[in-house]
XYZ file of C-alpha atoms in Angstrom:
156
model
C 72.584 65.509 103.139
C 71.585 67.486 100.260
C 71.042 70.469 102.513
C 74.499 70.022 103.993
C 76.133 70.061 100.569
C 74.121 73.358 99.608
C 75.275 75.025 102.945
C 78.916 74.017 102.217
C 78.684 75.440 98.660
C 77.231 78.605 99.807
C 79.835 78.991 102.613
C 82.584 78.449 100.075
C 80.991 81.064 97.806
C 80.764 83.516 100.621
C 84.425 83.127 101.574
C 85.440 83.430 97.992
C 83.679 86.631 97.609
C 85.020 88.097 100.840
C 88.631 88.075 99.483
C 87.975 89.483 96.010
C 88.650 93.238 95.586
C 85.545 95.371 95.346
C 85.079 96.964 92.050
C 83.408 100.151 93.037
C 85.360 102.368 90.756
C 85.953 105.706 91.957
C 87.851 107.570 89.249
C 89.912 110.716 90.486
C 88.461 114.102 89.661
C 91.108 116.267 88.098
C 89.512 119.396 89.629
C 89.991 118.077 93.198
C 93.842 118.912 93.416
C 94.680 115.320 93.207
C 98.317 114.176 93.338
C 100.111 111.956 91.001
C 102.143 109.010 91.919
C 105.021 108.117 89.518
C 105.258 104.460 88.531
C 108.001 102.856 86.611
C 107.251 99.580 84.926
C 110.185 97.531 84.057
C 111.201 94.048 83.177
C 109.530 91.888 80.395
C 112.657 92.131 78.327
C 112.198 91.618 74.497
C 108.440 91.899 74.613
C 106.933 94.407 72.340
C 103.176 94.713 72.945
C 100.984 94.277 69.856
C 98.142 95.918 71.866
C 99.336 99.171 73.508
C 96.292 99.852 75.620
C 96.466 98.894 79.322
C 94.509 99.794 82.477
C 96.211 100.479 85.750
C 94.341 100.204 88.982
C 95.240 101.399 92.540
C 93.587 99.666 95.402
C 93.818 100.330 99.231
C 93.108 98.062 102.170
C 93.334 98.705 105.828
C 96.752 97.253 106.854
C 95.529 96.044 110.246
C 92.671 93.913 108.905
C 92.842 90.483 107.424
C 90.407 88.874 104.937
C 88.850 92.210 103.780
C 88.469 92.988 100.251
C 90.555 95.766 98.780
C 88.809 98.909 97.743
C 89.519 100.388 94.152
C 90.814 103.869 94.674
C 91.423 104.897 91.054
C 92.002 103.410 87.547
C 93.387 104.983 84.435
C 93.921 103.743 80.871
C 97.341 104.340 79.082
C 98.954 103.549 75.916
C 102.461 102.055 75.842
C 104.350 100.638 72.982
C 107.429 99.339 74.820
C 108.874 98.382 78.205
C 110.177 99.979 80.391
C 107.944 102.990 80.724
C 106.869 105.337 83.378
C 103.285 106.733 84.089
C 101.861 109.198 86.418
C 98.821 107.874 88.275
C 96.451 110.482 89.650
C 95.472 109.802 93.258
C 92.614 111.751 94.901
C 93.330 113.913 97.923
C 91.740 111.596 100.499
C 92.328 108.114 99.196
C 91.937 106.634 102.708
C 88.114 107.970 102.659
C 87.517 105.664 99.653
C 88.436 102.412 101.507
C 85.780 100.179 102.954
C 85.616 99.209 105.792
C 86.373 102.722 106.960
C 89.800 103.613 107.887
C 90.335 105.882 110.847
C 92.787 108.775 110.773
C 96.185 107.284 111.548
C 95.286 103.722 110.840
C 97.849 101.891 108.514
C 96.697 101.583 104.969
C 98.382 99.360 102.211
C 98.154 100.487 98.448
C 99.016 98.206 95.680
C 98.772 98.284 91.790
C 97.115 95.869 89.345
C 97.244 96.027 85.444
C 94.852 94.718 82.910
C 96.663 94.469 79.516
C 95.888 92.060 76.571
C 99.231 92.944 75.238
C 99.321 90.257 72.652
C 96.205 91.628 71.069
C 94.096 88.477 70.896
C 91.037 89.858 72.776
C 91.559 88.069 76.117
C 94.123 88.304 78.984
C 95.936 85.067 78.685
C 99.200 83.315 78.035
C 101.727 85.689 76.552
C 100.305 88.811 77.943
C 102.383 91.226 80.015
C 101.441 90.865 83.685
C 103.014 92.058 87.147
C 105.888 89.760 88.237
C 104.837 88.942 91.721
C 107.803 86.576 92.070
C 110.138 89.579 92.054
C 108.080 91.886 94.232
C 104.404 92.372 95.311
C 103.258 95.615 93.639
C 102.784 97.450 96.899
C 103.313 101.277 96.483
C 103.823 104.201 98.852
C 101.533 106.984 97.490
C 103.765 109.507 99.263
C 107.089 108.450 97.520
C 108.576 109.889 94.528
C 108.855 107.001 91.964
C 107.772 103.498 92.584
C 108.938 100.444 90.666
C 106.723 97.589 89.493
C 108.253 94.520 87.631
C 106.578 93.045 84.583
C 106.940 89.767 82.827
C 105.105 87.746 80.154
C 102.597 85.279 81.412
C 103.115 81.709 80.818
């Protein structure tokens, strides 16, 4: 019985790890002729961040595979003192090449944004911080479009 419980716990741990995004940071190299994606963050009315520093992450995942972790394509820190705001996020020339498992040329890829922002300045990301509003729209972006819009809200 003890072995069965151990195997179940290991199985649950394995499945949890499979769905988490990989944190292999590959920061875009400015000398590589990267392109920029313009992202407009809107919403979170009447919220003024006490801590203006935030990090924006761009992840990619093969669109035709289920239950694979997303790969970190690029990340960049910004300073913003009010909402709405617009940033330009650098994207490397070959973002598909950074995705694991490997994406073949022509295979569909989905990209999405995450943010890390201790906007209330208490040292941890928790209640009251500014987060992506997944209820309005999932933060999927098209890296070939002009301006993308991401909705924000204060977490509850």
